[in-house]
């Protein structure tokens, strides 16, 4: 089993942003891009966040706290499968 890296997580997030037609970057010229999915880092773990307002407020669409990278990768793949099945 290979290590899940930051690059791996970013590739998954890029895919989520692409299939949901969401902005690719969380901020452009200091302005929050509403709808953008991005990785948050805290407490030694990672979480998927989605930008919700112009002030930088976010939600956690997977309803997790900050978890290990491998767990987040698995949940994001499941999230993608759910989006693709309902599309």
PDB file of N, CA, C and O in Angstrom:
ATOM      1  N   UNK A   1       0.844  -1.167   0.000  1.00  0.00           N
ATOM      2  CA  UNK A   1       0.000   0.000   0.000  1.00  0.00           C
ATOM      3  C   UNK A   1       0.895   1.237   0.000  1.00  0.00           C
ATOM      4  O   UNK A   1       1.788   1.356   0.831  1.00  0.00           O
ATOM      5  N   UNK A   2       0.679   2.116  -0.948  1.00  0.00           N
ATOM      6  CA  UNK A   2       1.522   3.304  -1.047  1.00  0.00           C
ATOM      7  C   UNK A   2       0.994   4.444  -0.184  1.00  0.00           C
ATOM      8  O   UNK A   2      -0.191   4.504   0.146  1.00  0.00           O
ATOM      9  N   UNK A   3       1.884   5.340   0.131  1.00  0.00           N
ATOM     10  CA  UNK A   3       1.552   6.499   0.951  1.00  0.00           C
ATOM     11  C   UNK A   3       0.685   7.479   0.152  1.00  0.00           C
ATOM     12  O   UNK A   3       0.919   7.706  -1.024  1.00  0.00           O
ATOM     13  N   UNK A   4      -0.325   8.053   0.801  1.00  0.00           N
ATOM     14  CA  UNK A   4      -1.146   9.100   0.187  1.00  0.00           C
ATOM     15  C   UNK A   4      -0.457  10.435   0.460  1.00  0.00           C
ATOM     16  O   UNK A   4      -0.215  10.790   1.610  1.00  0.00           O
ATOM     17  N   UNK A   5      -0.146  11.145  -0.601  1.00  0.00           N
ATOM     18  CA  UNK A   5       0.579  12.411  -0.463  1.00  0.00           C
ATOM     19  C   UNK A   5      -0.363  13.597  -0.659  1.00  0.00           C
ATOM     20  O   UNK A   5      -1.501  13.443  -1.107  1.00  0.00           O
ATOM     21  N   UNK A   6       0.161  14.763  -0.378  1.00  0.00           N
ATOM     22  CA  UNK A   6      -0.580  16.006  -0.609  1.00  0.00           C
ATOM     23  C   UNK A   6      -0.944  16.126  -2.091  1.00  0.00           C
ATOM     24  O   UNK A   6      -2.046  16.552  -2.440  1.00  0.00           O
ATOM     25  N   UNK A   7      -0.014  15.729  -2.943  1.00  0.00           N
ATOM     26  CA  UNK A   7      -0.247  15.774  -4.392  1.00  0.00           C
ATOM     27  C   UNK A   7      -1.411  14.859  -4.782  1.00  0.00           C
ATOM     28  O   UNK A   7      -2.234  15.211  -5.631  1.00  0.00           O
ATOM     29  N   UNK A   8      -1.496  13.681  -4.170  1.00  0.00           N
ATOM     30  CA  UNK A   8      -2.600  12.755  -4.442  1.00  0.00           C
ATOM     31  C   UNK A   8      -3.939  13.383  -4.058  1.00  0.00           C
ATOM     32  O   UNK A   8      -4.910  13.334  -4.824  1.00  0.00           O
ATOM     33  N   UNK A   9      -3.992  13.967  -2.862  1.00  0.00           N
ATOM     34  CA  UNK A   9      -5.227  14.598  -2.402  1.00  0.00           C
ATOM     35  C   UNK A   9      -5.623  15.762  -3.305  1.00  0.00           C
ATOM     36  O   UNK A   9      -6.799  15.922  -3.637  1.00  0.00           O
ATOM     37  N   UNK A  10      -4.638  16.555  -3.724  1.00  0.00           N
ATOM     38  CA  UNK A  10      -4.934  17.701  -4.583  1.00  0.00           C
ATOM     39  C   UNK A  10      -5.490  17.235  -5.926  1.00  0.00           C
ATOM     40  O   UNK A  10      -6.396  17.858  -6.475  1.00  0.00           O
ATOM     41  N   UNK A  11      -4.985  16.132  -6.443  1.00  0.00           N
ATOM     42  CA  UNK A  11      -5.492  15.600  -7.707  1.00  0.00           C
ATOM     43  C   UNK A  11      -6.954  15.182  -7.580  1.00  0.00           C
ATOM     44  O   UNK A  11      -7.764  15.422  -8.493  1.00  0.00           O
ATOM     45  N   UNK A  12      -7.314  14.595  -6.447  1.00  0.00           N
ATOM     46  CA  UNK A  12      -8.708  14.190  -6.224  1.00  0.00           C
ATOM     47  C   UNK A  12      -9.597  15.427  -6.110  1.00  0.00           C
ATOM     48  O   UNK A  12     -10.685  15.488  -6.688  1.00  0.00           O
ATOM     49  N   UNK A  13      -9.131  16.432  -5.361  1.00  0.00           N
ATOM     50  CA  UNK A  13      -9.897  17.679  -5.208  1.00  0.00           C
ATOM     51  C   UNK A  13     -10.066  18.366  -6.558  1.00  0.00           C
ATOM     52  O   UNK A  13     -11.149  18.876  -6.874  1.00  0.00           O
ATOM     53  N   UNK A  14      -9.029  18.362  -7.371  1.00  0.00           N
ATOM     54  CA  UNK A  14      -9.133  18.966  -8.703  1.00  0.00           C
ATOM     55  C   UNK A  14     -10.219  18.259  -9.514  1.00  0.00           C
ATOM     56  O   UNK A  14     -10.979  18.907 -10.241  1.00  0.00           O
ATOM     57  N   UNK A  15     -10.283  16.951  -9.389  1.00  0.00           N
ATOM     58  CA  UNK A  15     -11.324  16.184 -10.099  1.00  0.00           C
ATOM     59  C   UNK A  15     -12.710  16.565  -9.599  1.00  0.00           C
ATOM     60  O   UNK A  15     -13.639  16.751 -10.388  1.00  0.00           O
ATOM     61  N   UNK A  16     -12.865  16.695  -8.287  1.00  0.00           N
ATOM     62  CA  UNK A  16     -14.161  17.094  -7.718  1.00  0.00           C
ATOM     63  C   UNK A  16     -14.562  18.469  -8.254  1.00  0.00           C
ATOM     64  O   UNK A  16     -15.703  18.672  -8.679  1.00  0.00           O
ATOM     65  N   UNK A  17     -13.629  19.421  -8.235  1.00  0.00           N
ATOM     66  CA  UNK A  17     -13.931  20.765  -8.746  1.00  0.00           C
ATOM     67  C   UNK A  17     -14.318  20.719 -10.220  1.00  0.00           C
ATOM     68  O   UNK A  17     -15.231  21.412 -10.654  1.00  0.00           O
ATOM     69  N   UNK A  18     -13.639  19.872 -10.991  1.00  0.00           N
ATOM     70  CA  UNK A  18     -13.922  19.778 -12.429  1.00  0.00           C
ATOM     71  C   UNK A  18     -15.307  19.195 -12.688  1.00  0.00           C
ATOM     72  O   UNK A  18     -16.081  19.741 -13.467  1.00  0.00           O
ATOM     73  N   UNK A  19     -15.654  18.092 -12.013  1.00  0.00           N
ATOM     74  CA  UNK A  19     -16.943  17.446 -12.303  1.00  0.00           C
ATOM     75  C   UNK A  19     -18.134  18.207 -11.726  1.00  0.00           C
ATOM     76  O   UNK A  19     -19.258  18.011 -12.176  1.00  0.00           O
ATOM     77  N   UNK A  20     -17.880  19.088 -10.748  1.00  0.00           N
ATOM     78  CA  UNK A  20     -18.967  19.899 -10.191  1.00  0.00           C
ATOM     79  C   UNK A  20     -18.992  21.308 -10.785  1.00  0.00           C
ATOM     80  O   UNK A  20     -19.785  22.145 -10.344  1.00  0.00           O
ATOM     81  N   UNK A  21     -18.128  21.561 -11.744  1.00  0.00           N
ATOM     82  CA  UNK A  21     -18.009  22.896 -12.353  1.00  0.00           C
ATOM     83  C   UNK A  21     -17.776  23.987 -11.312  1.00  0.00           C
ATOM     84  O   UNK A  21     -18.340  25.076 -11.386  1.00  0.00           O
ATOM     85  N   UNK A  22     -16.943  23.667 -10.332  1.00  0.00           N
ATOM     86  CA  UNK A  22     -16.606  24.614  -9.267  1.00  0.00           C
ATOM     87  C   UNK A  22     -15.280  25.301  -9.586  1.00  0.00           C
ATOM     88  O   UNK A  22     -14.470  24.761 -10.337  1.00  0.00           O
ATOM     89  N   UNK A  23     -15.045  26.485  -9.011  1.00  0.00           N
ATOM     90  CA  UNK A  23     -13.771  27.167  -9.236  1.00  0.00           C
ATOM     91  C   UNK A  23     -12.590  26.290  -8.809  1.00  0.00           C
ATOM     92  O   UNK A  23     -12.684  25.545  -7.827  1.00  0.00           O
ATOM     93  N   UNK A  24     -11.481  26.388  -9.541  1.00  0.00           N
ATOM     94  CA  UNK A  24     -10.313  25.551  -9.270  1.00  0.00           C
ATOM     95  C   UNK A  24      -9.497  26.029  -8.073  1.00  0.00           C
ATOM     96  O   UNK A  24      -8.834  25.238  -7.418  1.00  0.00           O
ATOM     97  N   UNK A  25      -9.541  27.309  -7.764  1.00  0.00           N
ATOM     98  CA  UNK A  25      -8.748  27.889  -6.674  1.00  0.00           C
ATOM     99  C   UNK A  25      -9.671  28.462  -5.600  1.00  0.00           C
ATOM    100  O   UNK A  25     -10.699  29.051  -5.928  1.00  0.00           O
ATOM    101  N   UNK A  26      -9.287  28.334  -4.311  1.00  0.00           N
ATOM    102  CA  UNK A  26     -10.142  28.877  -3.251  1.00  0.00           C
ATOM    103  C   UNK A  26     -10.170  30.408  -3.223  1.00  0.00           C
ATOM    104  O   UNK A  26     -11.185  30.998  -2.876  1.00  0.00           O
ATOM    105  N   UNK A  27      -9.056  31.042  -3.589  1.00  0.00           N
ATOM    106  CA  UNK A  27      -8.991  32.508  -3.588  1.00  0.00           C
ATOM    107  C   UNK A  27      -8.323  32.986  -4.871  1.00  0.00           C
ATOM    108  O   UNK A  27      -7.333  32.410  -5.320  1.00  0.00           O
ATOM    109  N   UNK A  28      -8.863  34.047  -5.457  1.00  0.00           N
ATOM    110  CA  UNK A  28      -8.244  34.718  -6.591  1.00  0.00           C
ATOM    111  C   UNK A  28      -8.195  36.197  -6.253  1.00  0.00           C
ATOM    112  O   UNK A  28      -9.237  36.806  -5.962  1.00  0.00           O
ATOM    113  N   UNK A  29      -6.988  36.743  -6.238  1.00  0.00           N
ATOM    114  CA  UNK A  29      -6.766  38.152  -5.862  1.00  0.00           C
ATOM    115  C   UNK A  29      -7.383  38.478  -4.503  1.00  0.00           C
ATOM    116  O   UNK A  29      -7.984  39.531  -4.317  1.00  0.00           O
ATOM    117  N   UNK A  30      -7.269  37.547  -3.563  1.00  0.00           N
ATOM    118  CA  UNK A  30      -7.771  37.767  -2.215  1.00  0.00           C
ATOM    119  C   UNK A  30      -9.269  37.594  -2.056  1.00  0.00           C
ATOM    120  O   UNK A  30      -9.800  37.773  -0.966  1.00  0.00           O
ATOM    121  N   UNK A  31      -9.969  37.256  -3.127  1.00  0.00           N
ATOM    122  CA  UNK A  31     -11.419  37.096  -3.066  1.00  0.00           C
ATOM    123  C   UNK A  31     -11.774  35.611  -3.061  1.00  0.00           C
ATOM    124  O   UNK A  31     -11.330  34.849  -3.930  1.00  0.00           O
ATOM    125  N   UNK A  32     -12.589  35.202  -2.091  1.00  0.00           N
ATOM    126  CA  UNK A  32     -13.006  33.807  -1.983  1.00  0.00           C
ATOM    127  C   UNK A  32     -13.837  33.398  -3.192  1.00  0.00           C
ATOM    128  O   UNK A  32     -14.687  34.152  -3.650  1.00  0.00           O
ATOM    129  N   UNK A  33     -13.579  32.219  -3.710  1.00  0.00           N
ATOM    130  CA  UNK A  33     -14.300  31.680  -4.857  1.00  0.00           C
ATOM    131  C   UNK A  33     -15.363  30.710  -4.357  1.00  0.00           C
ATOM    132  O   UNK A  33     -15.067  29.556  -4.026  1.00  0.00           O
ATOM    133  N   UNK A  34     -16.599  31.178  -4.271  1.00  0.00           N
ATOM    134  CA  UNK A  34     -17.699  30.399  -3.716  1.00  0.00           C
ATOM    135  C   UNK A  34     -17.887  29.118  -4.525  1.00  0.00           C
ATOM    136  O   UNK A  34     -17.915  29.136  -5.746  1.00  0.00           O
ATOM    137  N   UNK A  35     -17.997  28.002  -3.816  1.00  0.00           N
ATOM    138  CA  UNK A  35     -18.205  26.704  -4.437  1.00  0.00           C
ATOM    139  C   UNK A  35     -16.950  25.864  -4.546  1.00  0.00           C
ATOM    140  O   UNK A  35     -17.018  24.665  -4.780  1.00  0.00           O
ATOM    141  N   UNK A  36     -15.771  26.488  -4.375  1.00  0.00           N
ATOM    142  CA  UNK A  36     -14.511  25.758  -4.502  1.00  0.00           C
ATOM    143  C   UNK A  36     -14.354  24.714  -3.405  1.00  0.00           C
ATOM    144  O   UNK A  36     -14.619  24.971  -2.245  1.00  0.00           O
ATOM    145  N   UNK A  37     -13.933  23.512  -3.803  1.00  0.00           N
ATOM    146  CA  UNK A  37     -13.555  22.462  -2.859  1.00  0.00           C
ATOM    147  C   UNK A  37     -12.050  22.546  -2.670  1.00  0.00           C
ATOM    148  O   UNK A  37     -11.303  22.735  -3.636  1.00  0.00           O
ATOM    149  N   UNK A  38     -11.574  22.397  -1.444  1.00  0.00           N
ATOM    150  CA  UNK A  38     -10.145  22.440  -1.162  1.00  0.00           C
ATOM    151  C   UNK A  38      -9.838  21.653   0.107  1.00  0.00           C
ATOM    152  O   UNK A  38     -10.731  21.314   0.875  1.00  0.00           O
ATOM    153  N   UNK A  39      -8.553  21.371   0.303  1.00  0.00           N
ATOM    154  CA  UNK A  39      -8.101  20.608   1.466  1.00  0.00           C
ATOM    155  C   UNK A  39      -7.747  21.572   2.594  1.00  0.00           C
ATOM    156  O   UNK A  39      -7.052  22.561   2.383  1.00  0.00           O
ATOM    157  N   UNK A  40      -8.226  21.255   3.783  1.00  0.00           N
ATOM    158  CA  UNK A  40      -7.885  22.004   4.991  1.00  0.00           C
ATOM    159  C   UNK A  40      -6.942  21.138   5.827  1.00  0.00           C
ATOM    160  O   UNK A  40      -7.102  19.911   5.880  1.00  0.00           O
ATOM    161  N   UNK A  41      -5.982  21.770   6.476  1.00  0.00           N
ATOM    162  CA  UNK A  41      -5.022  21.066   7.331  1.00  0.00           C
ATOM    163  C   UNK A  41      -5.141  21.598   8.756  1.00  0.00           C
ATOM    164  O   UNK A  41      -5.051  22.804   8.966  1.00  0.00           O
ATOM    165  N   UNK A  42      -5.332  20.705   9.712  1.00  0.00           N
ATOM    166  CA  UNK A  42      -5.350  21.097  11.126  1.00  0.00           C
ATOM    167  C   UNK A  42      -5.277  19.847  11.994  1.00  0.00           C
ATOM    168  O   UNK A  42      -5.685  18.760  11.566  1.00  0.00           O
ATOM    169  N   UNK A  43      -4.754  19.995  13.188  1.00  0.00           N
ATOM    170  CA  UNK A  43      -4.718  18.920  14.181  1.00  0.00           C
ATOM    171  C   UNK A  43      -4.026  17.660  13.667  1.00  0.00           C
ATOM    172  O   UNK A  43      -4.363  16.550  14.061  1.00  0.00           O
ATOM    173  N   UNK A  44      -3.076  17.817  12.759  1.00  0.00           N
ATOM    174  CA  UNK A  44      -2.346  16.673  12.232  1.00  0.00           C
ATOM    175  C   UNK A  44      -3.115  15.882  11.186  1.00  0.00           C
ATOM    176  O   UNK A  44      -2.695  14.806  10.784  1.00  0.00           O
ATOM    177  N   UNK A  45      -4.244  16.408  10.725  1.00  0.00           N
ATOM    178  CA  UNK A  45      -5.050  15.707   9.733  1.00  0.00           C
ATOM    179  C   UNK A  45      -5.487  16.633   8.622  1.00  0.00           C
ATOM    180  O   UNK A  45      -5.057  17.788   8.539  1.00  0.00           O
ATOM    181  N   UNK A  46      -6.349  16.111   7.766  1.00  0.00           N
ATOM    182  CA  UNK A  46      -6.860  16.866   6.620  1.00  0.00           C
ATOM    183  C   UNK A  46      -8.369  16.704   6.521  1.00  0.00           C
ATOM    184  O   UNK A  46      -8.935  15.730   7.033  1.00  0.00           O
ATOM    185  N   UNK A  47      -9.011  17.664   5.863  1.00  0.00           N
ATOM    186  CA  UNK A  47     -10.462  17.609   5.663  1.00  0.00           C
ATOM    187  C   UNK A  47     -10.790  18.254   4.324  1.00  0.00           C
ATOM    188  O   UNK A  47     -10.049  19.111   3.834  1.00  0.00           O
ATOM    189  N   UNK A  48     -11.912  17.834   3.737  1.00  0.00           N
ATOM    190  CA  UNK A  48     -12.404  18.472   2.531  1.00  0.00           C
ATOM    191  C   UNK A  48     -13.334  19.603   2.948  1.00  0.00           C
ATOM    192  O   UNK A  48     -14.277  19.386   3.707  1.00  0.00           O
ATOM    193  N   UNK A  49     -13.046  20.809   2.460  1.00  0.00           N
ATOM    194  CA  UNK A  49     -13.894  21.970   2.736  1.00  0.00           C
ATOM    195  C   UNK A  49     -14.423  22.525   1.423  1.00  0.00           C
ATOM    196  O   UNK A  49     -13.803  22.370   0.377  1.00  0.00           O
ATOM    197  N   UNK A  50     -15.582  23.181   1.505  1.00  0.00           N
ATOM    198  CA  UNK A  50     -16.150  23.872   0.344  1.00  0.00           C
ATOM    199  C   UNK A  50     -16.420  25.313   0.736  1.00  0.00           C
ATOM    200  O   UNK A  50     -17.035  25.593   1.776  1.00  0.00           O
ATOM    201  N   UNK A  51     -15.950  26.231  -0.091  1.00  0.00           N
ATOM    202  CA  UNK A  51     -16.125  27.658   0.160  1.00  0.00           C
ATOM    203  C   UNK A  51     -17.612  28.003   0.031  1.00  0.00           C
ATOM    204  O   UNK A  51     -18.258  27.656  -0.950  1.00  0.00           O
ATOM    205  N   UNK A  52     -18.141  28.709   1.050  1.00  0.00           N
ATOM    206  CA  UNK A  52     -19.569  29.009   1.059  1.00  0.00           C
ATOM    207  C   UNK A  52     -19.939  30.469   0.918  1.00  0.00           C
ATOM    208  O   UNK A  52     -21.064  30.781   0.541  1.00  0.00           O
ATOM    209  N   UNK A  53     -19.040  31.359   1.250  1.00  0.00           N
ATOM    210  CA  UNK A  53     -19.389  32.778   1.079  1.00  0.00           C
ATOM    211  C   UNK A  53     -18.164  33.604   0.743  1.00  0.00           C
ATOM    212  O   UNK A  53     -17.034  33.121   0.810  1.00  0.00           O
ATOM    213  N   UNK A  54     -18.395  34.853   0.380  1.00  0.00           N
ATOM    214  CA  UNK A  54     -17.316  35.726  -0.073  1.00  0.00           C
ATOM    215  C   UNK A  54     -16.340  36.099   1.038  1.00  0.00           C
ATOM    216  O   UNK A  54     -15.260  36.616   0.777  1.00  0.00           O
ATOM    217  N   UNK A  55     -16.701  35.812   2.281  1.00  0.00           N
ATOM    218  CA  UNK A  55     -15.814  36.092   3.410  1.00  0.00           C
ATOM    219  C   UNK A  55     -14.913  34.916   3.758  1.00  0.00           C
ATOM    220  O   UNK A  55     -14.146  34.981   4.705  1.00  0.00           O
ATOM    221  N   UNK A  56     -15.011  33.833   3.013  1.00  0.00           N
ATOM    222  CA  UNK A  56     -14.152  32.675   3.249  1.00  0.00           C
ATOM    223  C   UNK A  56     -14.753  31.624   4.160  1.00  0.00           C
ATOM    224  O   UNK A  56     -14.056  30.705   4.583  1.00  0.00           O
ATOM    225  N   UNK A  57     -16.042  31.720   4.460  1.00  0.00           N
ATOM    226  CA  UNK A  57     -16.700  30.707   5.279  1.00  0.00           C
ATOM    227  C   UNK A  57     -16.773  29.390   4.526  1.00  0.00           C
ATOM    228  O   UNK A  57     -16.962  29.356   3.314  1.00  0.00           O
ATOM    229  N   UNK A  58     -16.583  28.291   5.234  1.00  0.00           N
ATOM    230  CA  UNK A  58     -16.569  26.982   4.593  1.00  0.00           C
ATOM    231  C   UNK A  58     -17.525  26.012   5.262  1.00  0.00           C
ATOM    232  O   UNK A  58     -17.947  26.210   6.402  1.00  0.00           O
ATOM    233  N   UNK A  59     -17.839  24.945   4.529  1.00  0.00           N
ATOM    234  CA  UNK A  59     -18.582  23.819   5.099  1.00  0.00           C
ATOM    235  C   UNK A  59     -17.743  22.573   4.898  1.00  0.00           C
ATOM    236  O   UNK A  59     -16.778  22.573   4.119  1.00  0.00           O
ATOM    237  N   UNK A  60     -18.111  21.512   5.580  1.00  0.00           N
ATOM    238  CA  UNK A  60     -17.431  20.231   5.440  1.00  0.00           C
ATOM    239  C   UNK A  60     -18.412  19.253   4.813  1.00  0.00           C
ATOM    240  O   UNK A  60     -19.207  18.621   5.515  1.00  0.00           O
ATOM    241  N   UNK A  61     -18.393  19.112   3.469  1.00  0.00           N
ATOM    242  CA  UNK A  61     -19.389  18.284   2.798  1.00  0.00           C
ATOM    243  C   UNK A  61     -19.347  16.807   3.177  1.00  0.00           C
ATOM    244  O   UNK A  61     -20.344  16.113   3.022  1.00  0.00           O
ATOM    245  N   UNK A  62     -18.230  16.328   3.706  1.00  0.00           N
ATOM    246  CA  UNK A  62     -18.147  14.924   4.117  1.00  0.00           C
ATOM    247  C   UNK A  62     -18.484  14.737   5.595  1.00  0.00           C
ATOM    248  O   UNK A  62     -18.508  13.619   6.086  1.00  0.00           O
ATOM    249  N   UNK A  63     -18.738  15.844   6.301  1.00  0.00           N
ATOM    250  CA  UNK A  63     -19.095  15.816   7.724  1.00  0.00           C
ATOM    251  C   UNK A  63     -18.075  15.073   8.577  1.00  0.00           C
ATOM    252  O   UNK A  63     -18.426  14.307   9.468  1.00  0.00           O
ATOM    253  N   UNK A  64     -16.802  15.313   8.280  1.00  0.00           N
ATOM    254  CA  UNK A  64     -15.736  14.732   9.102  1.00  0.00           C
ATOM    255  C   UNK A  64     -14.960  15.866   9.734  1.00  0.00           C
ATOM    256  O   UNK A  64     -14.995  16.995   9.266  1.00  0.00           O
ATOM    257  N   UNK A  65     -14.241  15.544  10.740  1.00  0.00           N
ATOM    258  CA  UNK A  65     -13.252  16.484  11.238  1.00  0.00           C
ATOM    259  C   UNK A  65     -11.999  16.283  10.403  1.00  0.00           C
ATOM    260  O   UNK A  65     -12.062  15.748   9.297  1.00  0.00           O
ATOM    261  N   UNK A  66     -10.876  16.670  10.932  1.00  0.00           N
ATOM    262  CA  UNK A  66      -9.601  16.456  10.247  1.00  0.00           C
ATOM    263  C   UNK A  66      -9.147  15.031  10.542  1.00  0.00           C
ATOM    264  O   UNK A  66      -9.023  14.640  11.701  1.00  0.00           O
ATOM    265  N   UNK A  67      -8.948  14.280   9.483  1.00  0.00           N
ATOM    266  CA  UNK A  67      -8.669  12.851   9.570  1.00  0.00           C
ATOM    267  C   UNK A  67      -7.393  12.523   8.800  1.00  0.00           C
ATOM    268  O   UNK A  67      -6.882  13.364   8.065  1.00  0.00           O
ATOM    269  N   UNK A  68      -6.868  11.292   8.928  1.00  0.00           N
ATOM    270  CA  UNK A  68      -5.672  10.920   8.163  1.00  0.00           C
ATOM    271  C   UNK A  68      -5.911  10.998   6.649  1.00  0.00           C
ATOM    272  O   UNK A  68      -7.036  10.819   6.171  1.00  0.00           O
ATOM    273  N   UNK A  69      -4.846  11.235   5.906  1.00  0.00           N
ATOM    274  CA  UNK A  69      -4.928  11.409   4.457  1.00  0.00           C
ATOM    275  C   UNK A  69      -5.571  10.211   3.760  1.00  0.00           C
ATOM    276  O   UNK A  69      -6.369  10.384   2.843  1.00  0.00           O
ATOM    277  N   UNK A  70      -5.213   9.012   4.149  1.00  0.00           N
ATOM    278  CA  UNK A  70      -5.763   7.814   3.501  1.00  0.00           C
ATOM    279  C   UNK A  70      -7.282   7.746   3.667  1.00  0.00           C
ATOM    280  O   UNK A  70      -8.009   7.430   2.729  1.00  0.00           O
ATOM    281  N   UNK A  71      -7.770   8.040   4.856  1.00  0.00           N
ATOM    282  CA  UNK A  71      -9.221   8.029   5.092  1.00  0.00           C
ATOM    283  C   UNK A  71      -9.918   9.086   4.248  1.00  0.00           C
ATOM    284  O   UNK A  71     -10.979   8.835   3.667  1.00  0.00           O
ATOM    285  N   UNK A  72      -9.323  10.284   4.174  1.00  0.00           N
ATOM    286  CA  UNK A  72      -9.937  11.342   3.379  1.00  0.00           C
ATOM    287  C   UNK A  72      -9.956  10.966   1.901  1.00  0.00           C
ATOM    288  O   UNK A  72     -10.965  11.181   1.222  1.00  0.00           O
ATOM    289  N   UNK A  73      -8.882  10.386   1.402  1.00  0.00           N
ATOM    290  CA  UNK A  73      -8.842   9.976  -0.006  1.00  0.00           C
ATOM    291  C   UNK A  73      -9.967   8.992  -0.301  1.00  0.00           C
ATOM    292  O   UNK A  73     -10.679   9.131  -1.306  1.00  0.00           O
ATOM    293  N   UNK A  74     -10.170   8.012   0.572  1.00  0.00           N
ATOM    294  CA  UNK A  74     -11.234   7.021   0.362  1.00  0.00           C
ATOM    295  C   UNK A  74     -12.607   7.686   0.369  1.00  0.00           C
ATOM    296  O   UNK A  74     -13.460   7.377  -0.477  1.00  0.00           O
ATOM    297  N   UNK A  75     -12.836   8.616   1.286  1.00  0.00           N
ATOM    298  CA  UNK A  75     -14.120   9.314   1.346  1.00  0.00           C
ATOM    299  C   UNK A  75     -14.339  10.205   0.121  1.00  0.00           C
ATOM    300  O   UNK A  75     -15.466  10.291  -0.390  1.00  0.00           O
ATOM    301  N   UNK A  76     -13.285  10.845  -0.356  1.00  0.00           N
ATOM    302  CA  UNK A  76     -13.437  11.697  -1.539  1.00  0.00           C
ATOM    303  C   UNK A  76     -13.741  10.857  -2.774  1.00  0.00           C
ATOM    304  O   UNK A  76     -14.537  11.269  -3.621  1.00  0.00           O
ATOM    305  N   UNK A  77     -13.133   9.668  -2.894  1.00  0.00           N
ATOM    306  CA  UNK A  77     -13.469   8.783  -4.018  1.00  0.00           C
ATOM    307  C   UNK A  77     -14.932   8.348  -3.944  1.00  0.00           C
ATOM    308  O   UNK A  77     -15.629   8.296  -4.958  1.00  0.00           O
ATOM    309  N   UNK A  78     -15.421   8.067  -2.745  1.00  0.00           N
ATOM    310  CA  UNK A  78     -16.830   7.703  -2.576  1.00  0.00           C
ATOM    311  C   UNK A  78     -17.730   8.886  -2.942  1.00  0.00           C
ATOM    312  O   UNK A  78     -18.778   8.714  -3.576  1.00  0.00           O
ATOM    313  N   UNK A  79     -17.319  10.089  -2.573  1.00  0.00           N
ATOM    314  CA  UNK A  79     -18.043  11.314  -2.905  1.00  0.00           C
ATOM    315  C   UNK A  79     -18.142  11.465  -4.427  1.00  0.00           C
ATOM    316  O   UNK A  79     -19.218  11.744  -4.972  1.00  0.00           O
ATOM    317  N   UNK A  80     -17.028  11.250  -5.117  1.00  0.00           N
ATOM    318  CA  UNK A  80     -17.011  11.321  -6.583  1.00  0.00           C
ATOM    319  C   UNK A  80     -17.936  10.285  -7.172  1.00  0.00           C
ATOM    320  O   UNK A  80     -18.715  10.582  -8.093  1.00  0.00           O
ATOM    321  N   UNK A  81     -17.890   9.055  -6.667  1.00  0.00           N
ATOM    322  CA  UNK A  81     -18.784   8.002  -7.179  1.00  0.00           C
ATOM    323  C   UNK A  81     -20.244   8.391  -7.000  1.00  0.00           C
ATOM    324  O   UNK A  81     -21.060   8.160  -7.882  1.00  0.00           O
ATOM    325  N   UNK A  82     -20.593   8.987  -5.877  1.00  0.00           N
ATOM    326  CA  UNK A  82     -21.959   9.428  -5.645  1.00  0.00           C
ATOM    327  C   UNK A  82     -22.385  10.518  -6.612  1.00  0.00           C
ATOM    328  O   UNK A  82     -23.507  10.505  -7.126  1.00  0.00           O
ATOM    329  N   UNK A  83     -21.496  11.448  -6.903  1.00  0.00           N
ATOM    330  CA  UNK A  83     -21.795  12.519  -7.852  1.00  0.00           C
ATOM    331  C   UNK A  83     -22.007  11.921  -9.235  1.00  0.00           C
ATOM    332  O   UNK A  83     -22.958  12.275  -9.941  1.00  0.00           O
ATOM    333  N   UNK A  84     -21.126  11.020  -9.647  1.00  0.00           N
ATOM    334  CA  UNK A  84     -21.201  10.449 -10.993  1.00  0.00           C
ATOM    335  C   UNK A  84     -22.425   9.553 -11.175  1.00  0.00           C
ATOM    336  O   UNK A  84     -22.994   9.512 -12.256  1.00  0.00           O
ATOM    337  N   UNK A  85     -22.841   8.870 -10.125  1.00  0.00           N
ATOM    338  CA  UNK A  85     -24.023   8.006 -10.217  1.00  0.00           C
ATOM    339  C   UNK A  85     -25.289   8.842 -10.372  1.00  0.00           C
ATOM    340  O   UNK A  85     -26.199   8.495 -11.125  1.00  0.00           O
ATOM    341  N   UNK A  86     -25.356   9.980  -9.674  1.00  0.00           N
ATOM    342  CA  UNK A  86     -26.562  10.811  -9.719  1.00  0.00           C
ATOM    343  C   UNK A  86     -26.579  11.761 -10.913  1.00  0.00           C
ATOM    344  O   UNK A  86     -27.590  12.385 -11.184  1.00  0.00           O
ATOM    345  N   UNK A  87     -25.451  11.891 -11.609  1.00  0.00           N
ATOM    346  CA  UNK A  87     -25.383  12.820 -12.749  1.00  0.00           C
ATOM    347  C   UNK A  87     -26.010  12.241 -13.990  1.00  0.00           C
ATOM    348  O   UNK A  87     -26.249  11.136 -14.197  1.00  0.00           O
TER     349      UNK A  87
END
